Amino acid sequence: MGLNAINDNNGAGADKTLLQSFQFVQETITEMGTLSWLNMRALVWMLGDYEQYKKSKANIRKFINNLITERTIAKPDGSKLDENIFINRAIELFQQGSFTRQNIEDESVVLVFGAFETTATTLNHVLILLAMFPEYQERVFEEVISFFPDKETFEMNYSDINQLTYVSMVVDETMRVMATVPLVGRHVRADTKLSNGIILPEGLQILIDIFNMQRRKDIWGADAHIFNPENFLPSNLEGKHPYCYIPFTKGVRNCIGSKYALLSLKVAIAKLIKKFRFTTEFDYKDLQFVENITIKLKQMPLLKIQKRST
Ligand code: HEM
């Protein structure tokens, strides 16, 4: 907690204000969730952060509401909104009477929360790891220029993205050793016997430790803690349990944005690595992790970014 005063969500600083608001609400929610025994809501209020928390939430709601208002005003040419875009689909359901305006607002807030911090954190981790392991960064570069040899700026379509198999391995391995969402919670709805014989009784709240599970030596070998994209070669995945790698979890409540997240990450990585070289003096073994809704680093490695000569 403790960001500088958060301004109104308009004018030149609007983007920064919105980001700060998301950050502040996320941090406060985590503290209220993980330390509920302290009655964090009261503590937040006592520490004087409650006003800031309320203001941050209002900023986010205002941003979403402006989007809804913009889009519900009839298009002058009478054309339909592109229904492949989430908010347009939600507005269509509202116009048909299946959604209330509050539903659009709530669902949009959840989606922005689910999408933005997770994808940004993962991209940051990929760049940090590629800076720490230059040999893997060069392999990414080689793959990208083999598909896009000429121009500095280039467009990518769906099939281009799917051909970037090494980039894909790098993303998967990044989310294995640095699980973006390190823990997920579940409420046990019926007595459940685990394969090791332990019974989870109905009503129990549990946390699934994705971070440590994805670094288990009995699954990933003696070097399970080391970043090595080769772990995701098809031959190395053979025989592994399908749930031993779950950065987006599995089952009915898994991440609805996983495909979009992977596509957008690969595009961003290809474009950045084609143009820039990332280096760092920070050593991989000195990374220290702090559990939160998305994993945090105790000390953020500084990256040096140099433009590649083409
Ligand atoms: C690398 C990026 C991302 C990671 C690592 C990630 C991870 C996760 C995880 C672990 C969950 C919890 C699932 C569970 O409790 O079982 C989740 C839920 C969710 N994610 Fe993502 N996510 C990412 C990107 C996105 C994007 C881009 C969107 C939207 C476009 C999104 C939307 C959501 C939503 C709406 C939920 C809640 C689903 C539900 O409760 O039914 N996520 N995500």
mmCIF file of C-alpha atoms and ligand atoms in Angstrom:
data_model
loop_
_atom_site.group_PDB
_atom_site.id
_atom_site.type_symbol
_atom_site.label_atom_id
_atom_site.label_comp_id
_atom_site.label_asym_id
_atom_site.label_seq_id
_atom_site.Cartn_x
_atom_site.Cartn_y
_atom_site.Cartn_z
ATOM 1 C CA MET A 1 0.000 0.000 0.000
ATOM 2 C CA GLY A 2 0.983 3.642 0.009
ATOM 3 C CA LEU A 3 0.986 4.973 -3.540
ATOM 4 C CA ASN A 4 1.071 8.714 -4.015
ATOM 5 C CA ALA A 5 -2.272 10.450 -4.002
ATOM 6 C CA ILE A 6 -4.422 9.164 -6.843
ATOM 7 C CA ASN A 7 -5.817 11.877 -9.098
ATOM 8 C CA ASP A 8 -9.048 12.060 -10.996
ATOM 9 C CA ASN A 9 -9.250 9.770 -13.981
ATOM 10 C CA ASN A 10 -9.063 12.365 -16.734
ATOM 11 C CA GLY A 11 -6.564 14.672 -18.427
ATOM 12 C CA ALA A 12 -2.955 13.910 -19.383
ATOM 13 C CA GLY A 13 -2.229 11.643 -16.401
ATOM 14 C CA ALA A 14 -5.297 9.448 -16.977
ATOM 15 C CA ASP A 15 -3.389 6.339 -18.175
ATOM 16 C CA LYS A 16 -0.958 6.438 -15.272
ATOM 17 C CA THR A 17 -3.777 7.083 -12.823
ATOM 18 C CA LEU A 18 -5.700 4.101 -14.127
ATOM 19 C CA LEU A 19 -2.662 1.826 -13.841
ATOM 20 C CA GLN A 20 -1.978 3.077 -10.313
ATOM 21 C CA SER A 21 -5.621 2.490 -9.418
ATOM 22 C CA PHE A 22 -5.508 -1.116 -10.672
ATOM 23 C CA GLN A 23 -2.247 -1.685 -8.809
ATOM 24 C CA PHE A 24 -3.551 -0.209 -5.585
ATOM 25 C CA VAL A 25 -6.840 -2.127 -5.640
ATOM 26 C CA GLN A 26 -5.020 -5.380 -6.425
ATOM 27 C CA GLU A 27 -2.556 -4.920 -3.563
ATOM 28 C CA THR A 28 -5.270 -3.948 -1.099
ATOM 29 C CA ILE A 29 -7.542 -6.842 -2.084
ATOM 30 C CA THR A 30 -4.630 -9.277 -1.624
ATOM 31 C CA GLU A 31 -3.906 -7.905 1.824
ATOM 32 C CA MET A 32 -7.584 -8.017 2.802
ATOM 33 C CA GLY A 33 -7.857 -11.596 1.487
ATOM 34 C CA THR A 34 -4.674 -13.050 2.936
ATOM 35 C CA LEU A 35 -4.856 -11.327 6.314
ATOM 36 C CA SER A 36 -8.595 -11.565 6.869
ATOM 37 C CA TRP A 37 -7.985 -12.620 10.498
ATOM 38 C CA LEU A 38 -6.860 -9.073 11.140
ATOM 39 C CA ASN A 39 -10.051 -7.671 9.686
ATOM 40 C CA MET A 40 -8.027 -5.896 7.035
ATOM 41 C CA ARG A 41 -10.929 -3.711 5.930
ATOM 42 C CA ALA A 42 -10.837 -2.036 9.342
ATOM 43 C CA LEU A 43 -7.041 -1.859 9.223
ATOM 44 C CA VAL A 44 -7.060 -0.305 5.752
ATOM 45 C CA TRP A 45 -9.533 2.239 7.108
ATOM 46 C CA MET A 46 -7.404 2.913 10.222
ATOM 47 C CA LEU A 47 -4.236 3.359 8.160
ATOM 48 C CA GLY A 48 -6.017 6.031 6.151
ATOM 49 C CA ASP A 49 -5.819 4.045 2.899
ATOM 50 C CA TYR A 50 -9.528 3.393 2.673
ATOM 51 C CA GLU A 51 -10.237 6.681 0.850
ATOM 52 C CA GLN A 52 -7.527 5.876 -1.662
ATOM 53 C CA TYR A 53 -8.932 2.358 -2.099
ATOM 54 C CA LYS A 54 -12.427 3.757 -2.716
ATOM 55 C CA LYS A 55 -11.067 6.380 -5.127
ATOM 56 C CA SER A 56 -9.057 3.772 -7.036
ATOM 57 C CA LYS A 57 -12.124 1.577 -7.422
ATOM 58 C CA ALA A 58 -14.135 4.596 -8.602
ATOM 59 C CA ASN A 59 -11.437 5.421 -11.198
ATOM 60 C CA ILE A 60 -11.637 1.918 -12.643
ATOM 61 C CA ARG A 61 -15.448 1.971 -12.712
ATOM 62 C CA LYS A 62 -15.384 5.397 -14.390
ATOM 63 C CA PHE A 63 -13.037 4.154 -17.123
ATOM 64 C CA ILE A 64 -15.245 1.110 -17.811
ATOM 65 C CA ASN A 65 -18.420 3.202 -17.706
ATOM 66 C CA ASN A 66 -17.016 5.656 -20.243
ATOM 67 C CA LEU A 67 -16.263 2.739 -22.565
ATOM 68 C CA ILE A 68 -19.799 1.395 -22.185
ATOM 69 C CA THR A 69 -21.344 4.829 -22.784
ATOM 70 C CA GLU A 70 -19.195 5.425 -25.887
ATOM 71 C CA ARG A 71 -20.254 2.114 -27.345
ATOM 72 C CA THR A 72 -23.947 2.227 -26.480
ATOM 73 C CA ILE A 73 -24.365 5.491 -28.404
ATOM 74 C CA ALA A 74 -25.740 4.347 -31.778
ATOM 75 C CA LYS A 75 -23.172 4.250 -34.554
ATOM 76 C CA PRO A 76 -24.027 7.080 -37.015
ATOM 77 C CA ASP A 77 -23.827 4.724 -40.035
ATOM 78 C CA GLY A 78 -26.165 2.226 -38.336
ATOM 79 C CA SER A 79 -23.546 -0.585 -38.531
ATOM 80 C CA LYS A 80 -23.362 -3.219 -35.815
ATOM 81 C CA LEU A 81 -20.634 -3.372 -33.184
ATOM 82 C CA ASP A 82 -18.033 -6.093 -33.810
ATOM 83 C CA GLU A 83 -19.380 -8.840 -31.566
ATOM 84 C CA ASN A 84 -16.024 -10.616 -31.332
ATOM 85 C CA ILE A 85 -14.947 -7.932 -28.888
ATOM 86 C CA PHE A 86 -16.015 -8.823 -25.357
ATOM 87 C CA ILE A 87 -17.478 -5.478 -24.338
ATOM 88 C CA ASN A 88 -19.499 -5.247 -27.565
ATOM 89 C CA ARG A 89 -20.944 -8.720 -26.974
ATOM 90 C CA ALA A 90 -21.841 -7.730 -23.410
ATOM 91 C CA ILE A 91 -23.526 -4.561 -24.676
ATOM 92 C CA GLU A 92 -25.471 -6.622 -27.212
ATOM 93 C CA LEU A 93 -26.718 -8.877 -24.382
ATOM 94 C CA PHE A 94 -27.698 -5.722 -22.462
ATOM 95 C CA GLN A 95 -29.636 -4.424 -25.480
ATOM 96 C CA GLN A 96 -31.413 -7.795 -25.730
ATOM 97 C CA GLY A 97 -32.336 -7.624 -22.045
ATOM 98 C CA SER A 98 -30.169 -10.585 -20.875
ATOM 99 C CA PHE A 99 -27.573 -8.387 -19.096
ATOM 100 C CA THR A 100 -28.091 -5.409 -16.803
ATOM 101 C CA ARG A 101 -25.749 -2.442 -17.175
ATOM 102 C CA GLN A 102 -24.256 -3.464 -13.836
ATOM 103 C CA ASN A 103 -23.502 -6.914 -15.336
ATOM 104 C CA ILE A 104 -21.538 -5.333 -18.201
ATOM 105 C CA GLU A 105 -19.626 -3.175 -15.747
ATOM 106 C CA ASP A 106 -18.817 -6.026 -13.340
ATOM 107 C CA GLU A 107 -17.814 -8.509 -16.045
ATOM 108 C CA SER A 108 -15.621 -5.897 -17.758
ATOM 109 C CA VAL A 109 -13.823 -5.063 -14.518
ATOM 110 C CA VAL A 110 -13.127 -8.788 -13.896
ATOM 111 C CA LEU A 111 -11.812 -9.206 -17.415
ATOM 112 C CA VAL A 112 -9.482 -6.209 -17.265
ATOM 113 C CA PHE A 113 -8.216 -7.337 -13.841
ATOM 114 C CA GLY A 114 -7.691 -10.895 -15.117
ATOM 115 C CA ALA A 115 -5.929 -9.784 -18.286
ATOM 116 C CA PHE A 116 -3.661 -6.887 -17.608
ATOM 117 C CA GLU A 117 -1.434 -7.627 -14.609
ATOM 118 C CA THR A 118 -1.014 -11.319 -15.504
ATOM 119 C CA THR A 119 0.072 -10.758 -19.099
ATOM 120 C CA ALA A 120 2.315 -7.788 -18.241
ATOM 121 C CA THR A 121 3.989 -9.733 -15.413
ATOM 122 C CA THR A 122 4.617 -12.732 -17.666
ATOM 123 C CA LEU A 123 6.110 -10.587 -20.432
ATOM 124 C CA ASN A 124 8.382 -8.937 -17.879
ATOM 125 C CA HIS A 125 9.520 -12.363 -16.646
ATOM 126 C CA VAL A 126 10.231 -13.610 -20.173
ATOM 127 C CA LEU A 127 12.425 -10.565 -20.875
ATOM 128 C CA ILE A 128 14.244 -10.924 -17.545
ATOM 129 C CA LEU A 129 14.978 -14.607 -18.213
ATOM 130 C CA LEU A 130 16.073 -14.017 -21.798
ATOM 131 C CA ALA A 131 18.398 -11.286 -20.534
ATOM 132 C CA MET A 132 19.851 -13.739 -17.995
ATOM 133 C CA PHE A 133 20.227 -16.509 -20.597
ATOM 134 C CA PRO A 134 21.575 -14.835 -23.774
ATOM 135 C CA GLU A 135 21.940 -18.160 -25.599
ATOM 136 C CA TYR A 136 18.172 -18.699 -25.424
ATOM 137 C CA GLN A 137 17.549 -15.091 -26.435
ATOM 138 C CA GLU A 138 19.654 -15.614 -29.574
ATOM 139 C CA ARG A 139 17.633 -18.726 -30.432
ATOM 140 C CA VAL A 140 14.443 -16.672 -30.147
ATOM 141 C CA PHE A 141 16.011 -14.008 -32.383
ATOM 142 C CA GLU A 142 17.075 -16.629 -34.965
ATOM 143 C CA GLU A 143 13.586 -18.086 -35.050
ATOM 144 C CA VAL A 144 11.950 -14.679 -35.466
ATOM 145 C CA ILE A 145 14.257 -13.564 -38.292
ATOM 146 C CA SER A 146 13.798 -16.893 -40.051
ATOM 147 C CA PHE A 147 10.115 -15.986 -40.458
ATOM 148 C CA PHE A 148 10.467 -12.208 -40.746
ATOM 149 C CA PRO A 149 13.917 -11.637 -42.243
ATOM 150 C CA ASP A 150 13.644 -8.170 -43.727
ATOM 151 C CA LYS A 151 11.673 -5.411 -42.195
ATOM 152 C CA GLU A 152 12.161 -3.912 -38.779
ATOM 153 C CA THR A 153 8.414 -3.594 -38.339
ATOM 154 C CA PHE A 154 6.216 -6.477 -39.415
ATOM 155 C CA GLU A 155 2.663 -7.739 -39.134
ATOM 156 C CA MET A 156 1.942 -11.198 -37.756
ATOM 157 C CA ASN A 157 -1.104 -13.331 -38.456
ATOM 158 C CA TYR A 158 -2.449 -16.328 -36.554
ATOM 159 C CA SER A 159 -0.500 -18.946 -38.528
ATOM 160 C CA ASP A 160 2.769 -16.958 -38.196
ATOM 161 C CA ILE A 161 2.365 -16.964 -34.431
ATOM 162 C CA ASN A 162 1.775 -20.712 -34.334
ATOM 163 C CA GLN A 163 5.022 -21.323 -36.201
ATOM 164 C CA LEU A 164 7.079 -19.683 -33.451
ATOM 165 C CA THR A 165 7.633 -22.958 -31.624
ATOM 166 C CA TYR A 166 10.782 -21.925 -29.757
ATOM 167 C CA VAL A 167 9.131 -18.689 -28.558
ATOM 168 C CA SER A 168 6.288 -20.871 -27.339
ATOM 169 C CA MET A 169 8.700 -23.100 -25.392
ATOM 170 C CA VAL A 170 10.270 -20.012 -23.807
ATOM 171 C CA VAL A 171 6.865 -18.695 -22.690
ATOM 172 C CA ASP A 172 5.847 -22.083 -21.268
ATOM 173 C CA GLU A 173 9.133 -22.526 -19.428
ATOM 174 C CA THR A 174 8.924 -18.985 -18.037
ATOM 175 C CA MET A 175 5.500 -19.716 -16.574
ATOM 176 C CA ARG A 176 6.793 -23.015 -15.206
ATOM 177 C CA VAL A 177 9.697 -21.607 -13.181
ATOM 178 C CA MET A 178 7.968 -18.289 -12.429
ATOM 179 C CA ALA A 179 4.285 -19.269 -12.159
ATOM 180 C CA THR A 180 2.551 -15.947 -12.848
ATOM 181 C CA VAL A 181 -0.329 -16.878 -10.548
ATOM 182 C CA PRO A 182 1.473 -18.871 -7.832
ATOM 183 C CA LEU A 183 -1.558 -19.983 -5.825
ATOM 184 C CA VAL A 184 -5.236 -20.536 -6.526
ATOM 185 C CA GLY A 185 -7.944 -21.139 -3.955
ATOM 186 C CA ARG A 186 -10.762 -23.658 -3.914
ATOM 187 C CA HIS A 187 -13.679 -24.415 -1.623
ATOM 188 C CA VAL A 188 -14.121 -28.179 -1.128
ATOM 189 C CA ARG A 189 -17.768 -28.941 -1.964
ATOM 190 C CA ALA A 190 -17.766 -32.624 -0.983
ATOM 191 C CA ASP A 191 -15.377 -34.907 0.935
ATOM 192 C CA THR A 192 -12.576 -35.601 -1.544
ATOM 193 C CA LYS A 193 -9.970 -38.351 -1.294
ATOM 194 C CA LEU A 194 -6.606 -37.503 -2.864
ATOM 195 C CA SER A 195 -4.410 -40.125 -4.573
ATOM 196 C CA ASN A 196 -2.125 -40.158 -1.485
ATOM 197 C CA GLY A 197 -5.069 -41.132 0.715
ATOM 198 C CA ILE A 198 -5.550 -37.732 2.391
ATOM 199 C CA ILE A 199 -9.212 -36.740 2.673
ATOM 200 C CA LEU A 200 -10.180 -33.117 2.202
ATOM 201 C CA PRO A 201 -13.410 -32.608 4.140
ATOM 202 C CA GLU A 202 -16.362 -30.729 2.710
ATOM 203 C CA GLY A 203 -16.268 -27.003 3.489
ATOM 204 C CA LEU A 204 -12.468 -26.740 3.666
ATOM 205 C CA GLN A 205 -10.767 -23.809 1.935
ATOM 206 C CA ILE A 206 -7.607 -24.936 0.166
ATOM 207 C CA LEU A 207 -4.785 -23.273 -1.750
ATOM 208 C CA ILE A 208 -3.157 -25.067 -4.677
ATOM 209 C CA ASP A 209 0.572 -24.313 -4.714
ATOM 210 C CA ILE A 210 1.185 -24.024 -8.456
ATOM 211 C CA PHE A 211 4.609 -22.394 -8.003
ATOM 212 C CA ASN A 212 6.179 -25.279 -6.098
ATOM 213 C CA MET A 213 4.316 -28.017 -7.940
ATOM 214 C CA GLN A 214 5.757 -26.836 -11.251
ATOM 215 C CA ARG A 215 9.282 -27.043 -9.807
ATOM 216 C CA ARG A 216 8.998 -30.597 -8.444
ATOM 217 C CA LYS A 217 12.172 -32.631 -9.013
ATOM 218 C CA ASP A 218 10.254 -35.916 -9.223
ATOM 219 C CA ILE A 219 8.455 -34.512 -12.275
ATOM 220 C CA TRP A 220 10.932 -32.146 -13.964
ATOM 221 C CA GLY A 221 14.203 -33.796 -12.930
ATOM 222 C CA ALA A 222 17.159 -32.762 -10.770
ATOM 223 C CA ASP A 223 17.382 -29.364 -12.533
ATOM 224 C CA ALA A 224 13.709 -28.563 -11.992
ATOM 225 C CA HIS A 225 14.589 -25.119 -10.589
ATOM 226 C CA ILE A 226 16.633 -24.111 -13.617
ATOM 227 C CA PHE A 227 15.185 -22.198 -16.574
ATOM 228 C CA ASN A 228 15.534 -24.426 -19.627
ATOM 229 C CA PRO A 229 13.068 -24.088 -22.547
ATOM 230 C CA GLU A 230 14.047 -27.622 -23.688
ATOM 231 C CA ASN A 231 11.767 -28.890 -20.918
ATOM 232 C CA PHE A 232 8.954 -28.165 -23.374
ATOM 233 C CA LEU A 233 10.330 -30.193 -26.271
ATOM 234 C CA PRO A 234 7.564 -32.709 -27.102
ATOM 235 C CA SER A 235 9.969 -35.579 -26.327
ATOM 236 C CA ASN A 236 10.589 -34.187 -22.825
ATOM 237 C CA LEU A 237 6.868 -33.802 -22.123
ATOM 238 C CA GLU A 238 6.116 -37.426 -22.960
ATOM 239 C CA GLY A 239 4.706 -39.349 -20.007
ATOM 240 C CA LYS A 240 4.230 -36.276 -17.805
ATOM 241 C CA HIS A 241 0.904 -35.880 -15.997
ATOM 242 C CA PRO A 242 -1.313 -33.418 -17.938
ATOM 243 C CA TYR A 243 -1.917 -31.428 -14.731
ATOM 244 C CA CYS A 244 1.742 -31.080 -13.705
ATOM 245 C CA TYR A 245 1.908 -27.767 -15.555
ATOM 246 C CA ILE A 246 -1.116 -25.529 -14.877
ATOM 247 C CA PRO A 247 -0.233 -21.813 -15.207
ATOM 248 C CA PHE A 248 -3.860 -21.145 -16.259
ATOM 249 C CA THR A 249 -5.172 -24.008 -14.059
ATOM 250 C CA LYS A 250 -7.507 -26.663 -15.481
ATOM 251 C CA GLY A 251 -11.173 -27.524 -15.143
ATOM 252 C CA VAL A 252 -14.299 -25.421 -15.334
ATOM 253 C CA ARG A 253 -12.840 -22.326 -13.661
ATOM 254 C CA ASN A 254 -9.641 -22.191 -15.671
ATOM 255 C CA CYS A 255 -8.453 -18.977 -17.270
ATOM 256 C CA ILE A 256 -10.804 -17.903 -20.060
ATOM 257 C CA GLY A 257 -8.110 -15.656 -21.559
ATOM 258 C CA SER A 258 -5.301 -18.225 -21.842
ATOM 259 C CA LYS A 259 -5.302 -18.466 -25.642
ATOM 260 C CA TYR A 260 -5.416 -14.710 -26.061
ATOM 261 C CA ALA A 261 -2.680 -14.281 -23.445
ATOM 262 C CA LEU A 262 -0.362 -16.717 -25.257
ATOM 263 C CA LEU A 263 -0.974 -15.084 -28.625
ATOM 264 C CA SER A 264 -0.390 -11.562 -27.364
ATOM 265 C CA LEU A 265 2.733 -12.627 -25.451
ATOM 266 C CA LYS A 266 4.275 -14.284 -28.508
ATOM 267 C CA VAL A 267 3.590 -11.245 -30.701
ATOM 268 C CA ALA A 268 5.108 -8.902 -28.114
ATOM 269 C CA ILE A 269 8.203 -11.119 -27.627
ATOM 270 C CA ALA A 270 8.800 -11.544 -31.380
ATOM 271 C CA LYS A 271 8.545 -7.809 -31.971
ATOM 272 C CA LEU A 272 10.752 -6.852 -29.041
ATOM 273 C CA ILE A 273 13.493 -9.443 -29.613
ATOM 274 C CA LYS A 274 13.618 -8.703 -33.343
ATOM 275 C CA LYS A 275 14.443 -5.075 -32.564
ATOM 276 C CA PHE A 276 16.279 -5.117 -29.236
ATOM 277 C CA ARG A 277 18.824 -7.091 -27.245
ATOM 278 C CA PHE A 278 18.172 -7.390 -23.483
ATOM 279 C CA THR A 279 21.001 -7.903 -21.006
ATOM 280 C CA THR A 280 21.338 -7.873 -17.231
ATOM 281 C CA GLU A 281 23.985 -8.345 -14.573
ATOM 282 C CA PHE A 282 21.432 -9.900 -12.225
ATOM 283 C CA ASP A 283 21.976 -13.607 -11.645
ATOM 284 C CA TYR A 284 19.135 -16.113 -12.000
ATOM 285 C CA LYS A 285 19.994 -17.770 -8.678
ATOM 286 C CA ASP A 286 19.511 -14.430 -6.867
ATOM 287 C CA LEU A 287 15.852 -14.113 -7.842
ATOM 288 C CA GLN A 288 13.628 -14.117 -4.764
ATOM 289 C CA PHE A 289 9.902 -14.587 -5.069
ATOM 290 C CA VAL A 290 7.099 -13.021 -3.065
ATOM 291 C CA GLU A 291 3.700 -14.668 -3.286
ATOM 292 C CA ASN A 292 0.789 -12.431 -4.207
ATOM 293 C CA ILE A 293 -2.147 -12.727 -6.634
ATOM 294 C CA THR A 294 0.542 -12.499 -9.327
ATOM 295 C CA ILE A 295 4.047 -13.421 -8.242
ATOM 296 C CA LYS A 296 6.324 -10.518 -7.298
ATOM 297 C CA LEU A 297 10.117 -10.252 -7.187
ATOM 298 C CA LYS A 298 11.782 -9.028 -4.019
ATOM 299 C CA GLN A 299 14.328 -7.193 -6.111
ATOM 300 C CA MET A 300 13.559 -6.297 -9.707
ATOM 301 C CA PRO A 301 16.539 -7.005 -12.035
ATOM 302 C CA LEU A 302 17.619 -3.996 -14.074
ATOM 303 C CA LEU A 303 17.649 -4.696 -17.797
ATOM 304 C CA LYS A 304 19.847 -2.963 -20.356
ATOM 305 C CA ILE A 305 18.108 -2.582 -23.706
ATOM 306 C CA GLN A 306 20.150 -2.099 -26.880
ATOM 307 C CA LYS A 307 18.791 -1.657 -30.383
ATOM 308 C CA ARG A 308 19.990 -4.474 -32.630
ATOM 309 C CA SER A 309 21.770 -3.487 -35.819
ATOM 310 C CA THR A 310 19.939 -4.934 -38.814
HETATM 311 C C1 HEM B 1 -0.239 -14.927 -18.837
HETATM 312 C C2 HEM B 1 -1.423 -14.418 -18.594
HETATM 313 C C3 HEM B 1 -2.455 -15.031 -17.713
HETATM 314 C C4 HEM B 1 -2.310 -15.930 -16.682
HETATM 315 C C5 HEM B 1 -1.032 -16.576 -16.164
HETATM 316 C C6 HEM B 1 -3.638 -16.179 -16.153
HETATM 317 C C7 HEM B 1 -3.906 -17.075 -15.133
HETATM 318 C C8 HEM B 1 -5.157 -17.272 -14.599
HETATM 319 C C9 HEM B 1 -5.439 -18.165 -13.492
HETATM 320 C C10 HEM B 1 -4.417 -19.029 -12.772
HETATM 321 C C11 HEM B 1 -6.758 -18.066 -13.238
HETATM 322 C C12 HEM B 1 -7.496 -18.745 -12.099
HETATM 323 C C13 HEM B 1 -8.221 -19.956 -12.558
HETATM 324 C C14 HEM B 1 -8.669 -20.805 -11.405
HETATM 325 O O1 HEM B 1 -8.973 -20.320 -10.305
HETATM 326 O O2 HEM B 1 -8.725 -22.001 -11.636
HETATM 327 C C15 HEM B 1 -7.332 -17.125 -14.175
HETATM 328 C C16 HEM B 1 -8.658 -16.764 -14.215
HETATM 329 C C17 HEM B 1 -9.194 -15.845 -15.093
HETATM 330 N N1 HEM B 1 -8.531 -15.213 -16.111
HETATM 331 FE FE1 HEM B 1 -6.559 -15.420 -16.572
HETATM 332 N N2 HEM B 1 -4.548 -15.433 -16.847
HETATM 333 C C18 HEM B 1 -3.880 -14.718 -17.811
HETATM 334 C C19 HEM B 1 -4.424 -13.881 -18.763
HETATM 335 C C20 HEM B 1 -5.747 -13.583 -18.876
HETATM 336 C C21 HEM B 1 -6.336 -12.772 -19.923
HETATM 337 C C22 HEM B 1 -5.564 -12.149 -21.091
HETATM 338 C C23 HEM B 1 -7.678 -12.678 -19.660
HETATM 339 C C24 HEM B 1 -8.769 -11.976 -20.413
HETATM 340 C C25 HEM B 1 -8.693 -11.648 -21.689
HETATM 341 C C26 HEM B 1 -7.940 -13.443 -18.451
HETATM 342 C C27 HEM B 1 -9.166 -13.567 -17.846
HETATM 343 C C28 HEM B 1 -9.423 -14.377 -16.760
HETATM 344 C C29 HEM B 1 -10.736 -14.487 -16.121
HETATM 345 C C30 HEM B 1 -11.993 -13.724 -16.505
HETATM 346 C C31 HEM B 1 -10.592 -15.412 -15.095
HETATM 347 C C32 HEM B 1 -11.675 -15.896 -14.117
HETATM 348 C C33 HEM B 1 -12.279 -17.160 -14.692
HETATM 349 C C34 HEM B 1 -13.325 -17.761 -13.757
HETATM 350 O O3 HEM B 1 -13.295 -17.515 -12.546
HETATM 351 O O4 HEM B 1 -14.167 -18.517 -14.244
HETATM 352 N N3 HEM B 1 -6.752 -13.986 -18.013
HETATM 353 N N4 HEM B 1 -6.341 -16.662 -14.999
#
